[in-house]
Coordinates of C-alpha atoms in Angstrom, one line a residue:
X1419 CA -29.2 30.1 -7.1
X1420 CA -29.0 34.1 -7.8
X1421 CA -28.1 35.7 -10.7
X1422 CA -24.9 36.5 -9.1
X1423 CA -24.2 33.4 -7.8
X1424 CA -24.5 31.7 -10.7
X1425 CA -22.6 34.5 -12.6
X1426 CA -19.6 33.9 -10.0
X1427 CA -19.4 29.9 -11.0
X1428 CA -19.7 30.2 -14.5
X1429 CA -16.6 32.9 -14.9
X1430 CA -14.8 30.3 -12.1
X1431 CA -15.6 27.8 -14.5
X1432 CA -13.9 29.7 -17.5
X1433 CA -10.9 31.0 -15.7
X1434 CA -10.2 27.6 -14.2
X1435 CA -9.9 26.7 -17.4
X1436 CA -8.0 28.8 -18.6
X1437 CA -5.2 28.4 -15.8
X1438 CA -5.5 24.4 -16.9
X1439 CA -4.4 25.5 -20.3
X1440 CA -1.6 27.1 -19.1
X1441 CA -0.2 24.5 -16.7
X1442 CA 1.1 20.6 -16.9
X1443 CA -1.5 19.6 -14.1
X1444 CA -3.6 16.7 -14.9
X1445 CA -6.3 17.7 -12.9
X1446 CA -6.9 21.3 -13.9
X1447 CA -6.5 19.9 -17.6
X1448 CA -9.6 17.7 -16.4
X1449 CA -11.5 20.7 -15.5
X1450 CA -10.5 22.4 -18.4
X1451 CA -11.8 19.5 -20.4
X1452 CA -15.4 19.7 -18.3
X1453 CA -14.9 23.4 -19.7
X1454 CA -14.8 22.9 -23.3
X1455 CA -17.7 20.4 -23.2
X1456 CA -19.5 23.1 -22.5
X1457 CA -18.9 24.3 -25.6
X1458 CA -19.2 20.7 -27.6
X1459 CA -22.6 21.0 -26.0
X1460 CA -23.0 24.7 -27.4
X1461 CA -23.1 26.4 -24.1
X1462 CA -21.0 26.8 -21.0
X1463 CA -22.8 25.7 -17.8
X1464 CA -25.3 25.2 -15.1
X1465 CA -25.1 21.3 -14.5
X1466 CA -26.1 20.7 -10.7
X1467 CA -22.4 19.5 -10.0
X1468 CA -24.1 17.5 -6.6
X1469 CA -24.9 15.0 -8.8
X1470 CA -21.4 13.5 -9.6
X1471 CA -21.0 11.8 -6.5
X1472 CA -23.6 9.8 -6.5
X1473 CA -23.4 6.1 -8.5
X1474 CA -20.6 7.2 -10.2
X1475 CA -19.2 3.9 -11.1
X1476 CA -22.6 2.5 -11.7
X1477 CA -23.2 5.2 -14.5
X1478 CA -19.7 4.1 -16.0
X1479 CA -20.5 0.6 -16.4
X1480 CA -23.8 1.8 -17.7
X1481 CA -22.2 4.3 -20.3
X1482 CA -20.1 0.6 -21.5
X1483 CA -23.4 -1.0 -21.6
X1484 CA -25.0 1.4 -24.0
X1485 CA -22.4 1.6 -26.2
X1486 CA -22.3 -1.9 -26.5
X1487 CA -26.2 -2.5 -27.2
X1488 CA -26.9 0.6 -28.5
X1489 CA -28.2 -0.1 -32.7
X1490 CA -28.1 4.5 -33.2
X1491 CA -25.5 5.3 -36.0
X1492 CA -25.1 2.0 -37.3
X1493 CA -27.0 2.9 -40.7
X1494 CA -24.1 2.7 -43.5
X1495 CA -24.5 3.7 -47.2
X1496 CA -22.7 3.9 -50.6
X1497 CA -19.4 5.6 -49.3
X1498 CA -18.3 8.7 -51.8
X1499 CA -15.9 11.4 -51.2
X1500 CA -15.5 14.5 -52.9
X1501 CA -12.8 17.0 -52.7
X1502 CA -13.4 20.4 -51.1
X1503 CA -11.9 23.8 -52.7
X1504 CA -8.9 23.5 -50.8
X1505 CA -8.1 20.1 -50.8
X1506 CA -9.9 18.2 -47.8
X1507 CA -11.4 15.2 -48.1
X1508 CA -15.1 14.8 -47.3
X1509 CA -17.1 11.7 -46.5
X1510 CA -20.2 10.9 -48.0
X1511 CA -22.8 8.3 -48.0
X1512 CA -26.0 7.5 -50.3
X1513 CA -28.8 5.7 -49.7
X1514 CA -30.6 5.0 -53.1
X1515 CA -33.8 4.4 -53.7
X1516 CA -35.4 0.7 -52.7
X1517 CA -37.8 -0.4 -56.4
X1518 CA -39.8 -2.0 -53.7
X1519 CA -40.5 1.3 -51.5
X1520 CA -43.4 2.3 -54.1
X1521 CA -44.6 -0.5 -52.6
X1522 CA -47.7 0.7 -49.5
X1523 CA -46.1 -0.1 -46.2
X1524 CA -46.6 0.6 -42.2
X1525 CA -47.5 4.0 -41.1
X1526 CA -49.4 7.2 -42.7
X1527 CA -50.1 7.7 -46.5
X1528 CA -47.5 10.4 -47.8
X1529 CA -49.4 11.2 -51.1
X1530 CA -49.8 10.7 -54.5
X1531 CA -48.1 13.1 -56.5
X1532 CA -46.0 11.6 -58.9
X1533 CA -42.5 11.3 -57.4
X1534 CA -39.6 13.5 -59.4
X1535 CA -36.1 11.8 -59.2
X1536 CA -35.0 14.0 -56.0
X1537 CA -32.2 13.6 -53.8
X1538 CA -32.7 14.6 -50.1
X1539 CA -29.0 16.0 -49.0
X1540 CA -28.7 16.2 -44.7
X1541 CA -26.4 18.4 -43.4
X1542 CA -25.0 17.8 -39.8
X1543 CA -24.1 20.0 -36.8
X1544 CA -21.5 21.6 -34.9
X1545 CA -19.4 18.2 -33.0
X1546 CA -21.9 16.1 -34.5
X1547 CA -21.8 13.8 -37.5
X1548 CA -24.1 12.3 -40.3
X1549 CA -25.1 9.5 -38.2
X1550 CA -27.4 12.1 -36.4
X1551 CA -29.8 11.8 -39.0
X1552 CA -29.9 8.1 -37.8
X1553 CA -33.8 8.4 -37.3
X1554 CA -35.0 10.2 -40.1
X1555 CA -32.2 8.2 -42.7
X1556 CA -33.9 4.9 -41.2
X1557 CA -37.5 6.3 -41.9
X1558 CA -36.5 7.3 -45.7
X1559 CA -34.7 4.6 -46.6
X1560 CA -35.2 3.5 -50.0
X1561 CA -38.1 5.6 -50.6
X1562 CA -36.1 8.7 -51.5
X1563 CA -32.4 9.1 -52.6
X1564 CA -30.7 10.9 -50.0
X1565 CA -27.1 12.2 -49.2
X1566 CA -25.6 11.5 -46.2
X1567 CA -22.0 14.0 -45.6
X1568 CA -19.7 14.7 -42.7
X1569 CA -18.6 18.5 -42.4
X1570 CA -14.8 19.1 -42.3
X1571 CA -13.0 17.7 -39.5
X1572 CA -16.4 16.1 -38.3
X1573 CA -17.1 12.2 -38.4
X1574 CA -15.5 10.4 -41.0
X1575 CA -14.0 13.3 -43.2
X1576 CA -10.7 14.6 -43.4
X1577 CA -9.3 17.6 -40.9
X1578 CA -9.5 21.0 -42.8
X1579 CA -6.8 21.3 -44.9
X1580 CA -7.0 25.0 -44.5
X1581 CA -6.9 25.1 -40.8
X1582 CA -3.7 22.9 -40.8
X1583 CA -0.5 23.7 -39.6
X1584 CA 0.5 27.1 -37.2
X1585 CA -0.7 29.5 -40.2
X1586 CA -3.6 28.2 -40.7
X1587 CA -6.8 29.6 -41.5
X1588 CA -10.0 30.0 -39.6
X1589 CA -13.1 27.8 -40.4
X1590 CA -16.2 30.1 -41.7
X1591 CA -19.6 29.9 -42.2
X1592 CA -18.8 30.5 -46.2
X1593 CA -16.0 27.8 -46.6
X1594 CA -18.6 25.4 -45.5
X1595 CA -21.0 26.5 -47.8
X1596 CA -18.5 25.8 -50.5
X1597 CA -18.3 22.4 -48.8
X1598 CA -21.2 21.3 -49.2
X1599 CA -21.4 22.4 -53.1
X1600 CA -18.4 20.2 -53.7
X1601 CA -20.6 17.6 -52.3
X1602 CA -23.7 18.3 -54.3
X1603 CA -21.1 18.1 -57.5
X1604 CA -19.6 14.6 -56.5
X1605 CA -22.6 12.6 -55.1
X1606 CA -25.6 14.4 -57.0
X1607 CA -24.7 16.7 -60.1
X1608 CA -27.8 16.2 -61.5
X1609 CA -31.4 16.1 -60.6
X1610 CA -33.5 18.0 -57.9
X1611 CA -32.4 18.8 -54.6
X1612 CA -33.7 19.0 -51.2
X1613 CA -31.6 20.1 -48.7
X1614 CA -32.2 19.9 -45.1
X1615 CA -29.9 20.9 -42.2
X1616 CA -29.6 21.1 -38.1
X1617 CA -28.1 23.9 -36.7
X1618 CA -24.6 24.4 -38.7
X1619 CA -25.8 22.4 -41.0
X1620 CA -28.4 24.6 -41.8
X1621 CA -26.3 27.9 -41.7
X1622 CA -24.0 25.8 -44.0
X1623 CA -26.8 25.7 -46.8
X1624 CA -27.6 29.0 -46.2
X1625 CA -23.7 29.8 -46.9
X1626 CA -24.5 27.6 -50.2
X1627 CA -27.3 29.9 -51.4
X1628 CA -24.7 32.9 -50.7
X1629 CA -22.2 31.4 -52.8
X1630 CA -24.0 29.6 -55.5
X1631 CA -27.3 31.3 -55.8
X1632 CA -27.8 29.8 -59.0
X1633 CA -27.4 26.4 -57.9
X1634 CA -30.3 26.7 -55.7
X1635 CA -32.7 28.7 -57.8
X1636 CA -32.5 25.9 -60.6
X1637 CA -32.0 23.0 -58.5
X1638 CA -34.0 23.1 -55.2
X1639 CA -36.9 22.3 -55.0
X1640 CA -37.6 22.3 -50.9
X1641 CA -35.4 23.5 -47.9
X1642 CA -35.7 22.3 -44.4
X1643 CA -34.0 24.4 -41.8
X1644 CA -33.8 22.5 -38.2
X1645 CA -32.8 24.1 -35.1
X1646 CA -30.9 26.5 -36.6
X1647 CA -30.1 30.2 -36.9
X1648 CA -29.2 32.8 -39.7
X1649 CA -26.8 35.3 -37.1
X1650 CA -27.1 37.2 -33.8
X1651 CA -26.1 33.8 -32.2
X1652 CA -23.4 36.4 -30.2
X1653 CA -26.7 37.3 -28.5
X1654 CA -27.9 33.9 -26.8
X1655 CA -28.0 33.7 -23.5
X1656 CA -27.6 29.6 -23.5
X1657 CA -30.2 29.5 -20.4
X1658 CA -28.2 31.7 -18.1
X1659 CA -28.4 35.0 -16.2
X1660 CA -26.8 37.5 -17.8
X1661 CA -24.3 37.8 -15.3
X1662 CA -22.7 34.3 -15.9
X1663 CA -23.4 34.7 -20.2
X1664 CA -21.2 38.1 -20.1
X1665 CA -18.5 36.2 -17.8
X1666 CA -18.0 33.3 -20.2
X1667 CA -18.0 35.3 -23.8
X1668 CA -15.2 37.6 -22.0
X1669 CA -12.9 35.1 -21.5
X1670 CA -14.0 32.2 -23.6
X1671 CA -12.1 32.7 -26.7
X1672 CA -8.6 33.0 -25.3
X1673 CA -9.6 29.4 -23.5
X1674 CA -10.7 28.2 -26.7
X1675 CA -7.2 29.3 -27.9
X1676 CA -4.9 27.7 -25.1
X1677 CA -7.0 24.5 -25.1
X1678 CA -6.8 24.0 -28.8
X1679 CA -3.1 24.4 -29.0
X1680 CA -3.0 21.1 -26.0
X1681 CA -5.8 18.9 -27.2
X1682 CA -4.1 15.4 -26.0
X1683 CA -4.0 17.2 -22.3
X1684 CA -7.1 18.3 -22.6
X1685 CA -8.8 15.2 -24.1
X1686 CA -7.0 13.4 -21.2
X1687 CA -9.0 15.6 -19.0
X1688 CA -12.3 15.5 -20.9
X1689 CA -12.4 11.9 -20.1
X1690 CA -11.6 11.8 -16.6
X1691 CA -14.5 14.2 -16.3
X1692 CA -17.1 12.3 -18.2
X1693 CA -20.1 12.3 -15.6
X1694 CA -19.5 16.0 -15.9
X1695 CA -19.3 16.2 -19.8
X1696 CA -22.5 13.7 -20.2
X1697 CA -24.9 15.9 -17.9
X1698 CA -23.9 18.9 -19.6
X1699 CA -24.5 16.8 -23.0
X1700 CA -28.1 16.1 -22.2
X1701 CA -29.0 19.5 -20.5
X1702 CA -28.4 21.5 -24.0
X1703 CA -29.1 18.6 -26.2
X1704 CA -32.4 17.8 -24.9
X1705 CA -35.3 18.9 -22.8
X1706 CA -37.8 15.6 -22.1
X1707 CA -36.8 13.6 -19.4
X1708 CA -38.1 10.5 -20.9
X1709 CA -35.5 10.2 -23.7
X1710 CA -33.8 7.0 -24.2
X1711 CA -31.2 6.7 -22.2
X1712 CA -28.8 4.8 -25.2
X1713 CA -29.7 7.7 -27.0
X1714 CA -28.5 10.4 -24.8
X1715 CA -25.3 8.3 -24.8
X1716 CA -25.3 8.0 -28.9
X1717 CA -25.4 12.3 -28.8
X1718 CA -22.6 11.9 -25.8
X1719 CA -20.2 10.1 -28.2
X1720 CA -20.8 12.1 -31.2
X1721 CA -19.7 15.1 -29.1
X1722 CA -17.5 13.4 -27.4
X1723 CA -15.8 12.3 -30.5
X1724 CA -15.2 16.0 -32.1
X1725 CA -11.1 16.7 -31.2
X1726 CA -10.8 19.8 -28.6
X1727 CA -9.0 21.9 -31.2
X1728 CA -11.6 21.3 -34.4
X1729 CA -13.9 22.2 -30.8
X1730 CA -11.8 25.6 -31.0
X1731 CA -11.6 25.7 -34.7
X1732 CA -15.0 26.3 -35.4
X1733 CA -16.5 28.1 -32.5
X1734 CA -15.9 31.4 -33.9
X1735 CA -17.5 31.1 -37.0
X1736 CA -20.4 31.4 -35.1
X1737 CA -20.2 34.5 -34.4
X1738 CA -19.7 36.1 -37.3
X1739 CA -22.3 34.2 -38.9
X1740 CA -25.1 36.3 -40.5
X1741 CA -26.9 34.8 -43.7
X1742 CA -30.2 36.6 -43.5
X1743 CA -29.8 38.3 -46.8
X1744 CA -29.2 34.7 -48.1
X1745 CA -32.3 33.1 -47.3
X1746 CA -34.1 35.1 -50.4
X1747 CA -32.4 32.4 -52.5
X1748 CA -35.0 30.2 -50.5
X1749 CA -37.9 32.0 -51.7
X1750 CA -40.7 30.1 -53.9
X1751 CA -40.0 26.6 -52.9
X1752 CA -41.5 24.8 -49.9
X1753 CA -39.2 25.6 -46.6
X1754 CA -39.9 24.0 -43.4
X1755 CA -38.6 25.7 -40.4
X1756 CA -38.4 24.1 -37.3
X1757 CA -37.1 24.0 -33.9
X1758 CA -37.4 23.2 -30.0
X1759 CA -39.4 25.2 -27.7
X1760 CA -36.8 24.6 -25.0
X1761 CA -33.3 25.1 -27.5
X1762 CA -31.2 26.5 -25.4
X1763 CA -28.2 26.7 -28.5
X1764 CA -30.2 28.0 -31.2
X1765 CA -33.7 28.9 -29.4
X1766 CA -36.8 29.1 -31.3
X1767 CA -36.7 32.6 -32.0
X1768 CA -34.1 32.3 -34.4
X1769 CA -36.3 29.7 -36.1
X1770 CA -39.3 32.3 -36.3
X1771 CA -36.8 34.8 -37.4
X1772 CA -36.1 33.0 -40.7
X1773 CA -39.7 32.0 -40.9
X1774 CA -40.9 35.9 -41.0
X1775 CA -37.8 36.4 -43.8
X1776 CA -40.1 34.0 -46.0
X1777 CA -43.1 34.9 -45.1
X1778 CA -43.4 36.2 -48.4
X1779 CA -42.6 34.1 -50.3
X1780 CA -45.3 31.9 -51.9
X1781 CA -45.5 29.5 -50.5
X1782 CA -45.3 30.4 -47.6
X1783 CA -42.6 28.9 -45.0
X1784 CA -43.8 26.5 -42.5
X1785 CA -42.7 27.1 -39.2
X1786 CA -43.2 24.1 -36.7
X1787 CA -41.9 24.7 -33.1
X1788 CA -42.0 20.9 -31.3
X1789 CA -42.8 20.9 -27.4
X1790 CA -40.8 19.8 -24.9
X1791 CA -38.1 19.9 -27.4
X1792 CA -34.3 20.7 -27.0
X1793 CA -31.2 21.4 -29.8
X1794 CA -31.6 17.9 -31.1
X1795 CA -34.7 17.7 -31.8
X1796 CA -34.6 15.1 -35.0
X1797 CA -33.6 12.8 -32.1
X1798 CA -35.6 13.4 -29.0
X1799 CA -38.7 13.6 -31.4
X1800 CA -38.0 11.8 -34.4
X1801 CA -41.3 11.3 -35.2
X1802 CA -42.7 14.5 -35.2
X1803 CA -39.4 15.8 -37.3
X1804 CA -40.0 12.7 -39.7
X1805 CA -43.6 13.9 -40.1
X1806 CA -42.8 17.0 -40.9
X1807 CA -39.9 16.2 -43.6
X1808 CA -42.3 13.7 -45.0
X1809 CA -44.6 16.2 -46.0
X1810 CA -42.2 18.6 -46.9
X1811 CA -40.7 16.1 -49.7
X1812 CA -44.4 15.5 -50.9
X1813 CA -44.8 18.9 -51.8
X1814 CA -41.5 18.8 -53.5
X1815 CA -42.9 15.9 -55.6
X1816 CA -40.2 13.3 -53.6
X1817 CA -42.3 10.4 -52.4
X1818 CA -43.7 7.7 -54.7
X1819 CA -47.3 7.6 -54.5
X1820 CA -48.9 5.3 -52.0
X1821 CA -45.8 5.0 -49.9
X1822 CA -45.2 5.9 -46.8
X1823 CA -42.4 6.3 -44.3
X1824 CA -40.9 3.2 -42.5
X1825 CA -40.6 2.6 -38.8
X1826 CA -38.7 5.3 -37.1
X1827 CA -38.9 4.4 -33.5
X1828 CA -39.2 6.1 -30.4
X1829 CA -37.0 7.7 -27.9
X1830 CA -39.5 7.1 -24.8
X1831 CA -37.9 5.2 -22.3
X1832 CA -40.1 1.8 -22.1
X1833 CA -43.3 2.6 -19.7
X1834 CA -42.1 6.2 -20.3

């Protein structure tokens, strides 16, 4: 298709939308809900739409199947909550650490160093939840304490109290820096940290350094930023012409507007437009075509799960995010940095953008770019991210010696 073609359907796309929001039709709402998908998926189109008439019922009873057998996101810990600045309720859950796990076990050596008492704090992103972390948490668990928490109006955590009601406010970047400190205070105010964070979740602990700079100089001790970005995300292109990027940011933010203010039409219309919504799900979520199929579906329901308007809510804190300045707070502790080759949200240049910011530091930032690779990375290639963090928490002195990590699976389809 031409650069103008494609141009033409993504602004058709958009404005269809938008005339959904504005009318009582069922049908448009539906396309208006295929619309802000986009968006849960962190772009806004390019889905061959030939596709959707082919097995559709079959894929439907195969969606049911998956959710049914499916074991991603089951992993449940010690729930917590703590209390954010202004009042909303936020979810955690910790996994401590298993006597036993200093034990050897299955899989690579991780070290020797004597292990400090360190808790590993994952940050989730944008219309995800914790239970993304699903591989990596079953790979760690009990050989490290670690922090599982839902952002505001994510997962299992309450709706921003801030954003309630017609005056309220607009989620930043900041408040959920402040966030995540609340969280630090209630379910580890004391010991080392390592923090580690995909895409939001990331930005979010650069928001942290911002706002408590001290709390990081004293109490990190390693950093792992995943597929994530520290501003100029108003520049990504999302894998389309320039044509069809400059027709969806023109109108996209009085969509996200209308939308949000009808979420139960919309929702109404998300679902009748599922086949849609799941191809767009696994075209900016991931870029193998040998992931497991049940976990395609497990990102499909934590997207799918994330309310139209929180959708709305947060989108434009994205683009007036811009922590570079931040990341300094980072500087003389190990920080891995790493990202999809193929990330069409966040791409990998964002990734090697914070990587030259601490190239000075000492030591150095590791930068790791994963082939084949899309946005969610920690779950089309658990293994490699798994690898990575593992070797990030022995430098921070995390792992009991002679341990190593447990079975973490693969997302290869069998005979894949």
């Amino acid at each position: 298709m031409s650069e103008t073609g494609t141009g033409d359907a993504a602004e058709a796309v958009v404005e269809a939308a938008a005339a959904a929001a504005a009318s009582d039709s069922w049908r448009r709402a539906g396309f208006a809900g295929a619309a802000i998908g986009v968006v849960a998926a962190g772009a806004a189109a390019g889905v061959a739409l030939e596709r959707l008439t082919v097995g559709r019922g079959m894929r439907r009873k195969a969606r049911l199947a998956l959710d049914a057998s499916g074991p991603y996101g089951a992993l449940r810990g010690t729930p917590g909550k703590a209390l954010a600045d202004d009042g909303t309720a936020l979810y955690y859950e910790v996994d401590e650490v298993d006597p036993e796990a200093a034990a050897p076990r299955r899989r690579r050596l991780f070290g020797r160093k004597a292990p400090a008492p360190v808790t590993v704090v994952f940050s989730h992103g944008y219309c995800l939840s914790q239970d993304s972390w699903h591989f990596q948490r079953a790979a760690l668990r009990g050989l490290v304490r670690t922090v599982h928490w839902d952002q505001r109006s994510h997962g299992r955590s309450g709706r921003g109290a801030a954003q309630a009601g017609p005056g309220g406010l607009p989620v930043t970047i900041d408040q959920l820096g402040r966030d995540l400190k609340a969280v630090i205070d209630a379910a580890a105010p004391q010991g080392p940290l390592v923090l580690v964070g995909h895409s939001m979740g990331g930005m979010t602990m650069m928001a942290l350094a911002a706002h408590a700079p001290e709390l990081v100089r004293e109490r990190v001790v390693a950093a792992a930023f995943v597929g994530t970005s520290s501003g100029k995300l108003g520049e990504v292109s999302y894998g389309l012409p320039v044509a069809g990027v400059n027709a969806v940011r023109r109108v996209l933010p009085g969509v996200l507007r209308a939308l949000g203010s009808q979420a139960e039409l919309v929702e109404r219309g998300r679902r009748a437009t599922a086949d849609l919504f799941a191809g767009l799900v696994k075209r900016y979520s991931f870029s193998s075509k040998d992931v497991d199929p049940a976990v395609a579906r497990f990102a499909e329901r934590m997207i799918e799960s994330t309310p139209i308007d929180v959708v709305a809510e947060f989108y434009p804190a994205f683009a007036e995010h811009d922590k570079a300045e931040a990341l300094a707070v980072f500087q003389g502790i190990p920080v891995l940095v790493l990202a999809g080759d193929k990330d069409l949200v966040t791409p990998s240049t964002h990734s090697e953008a914070i990587a030259d910011l601490l190239r000075e530091s000492e030591p150095a930032a590791e930068l790791v770019i994963v082939p084949d690779a899309g946005h969610l990375v920690m779950l089309e290639h658990p293994e490699a991210v798994t690898d990575r963090l593992a070797d990030l928490l022995v430098r921070a002195g995390a792992v009991p010696a002679a341990a190593t990590v447990g079975r973490y699976g693969s997302t290869a389809q069998p005979g894949g």
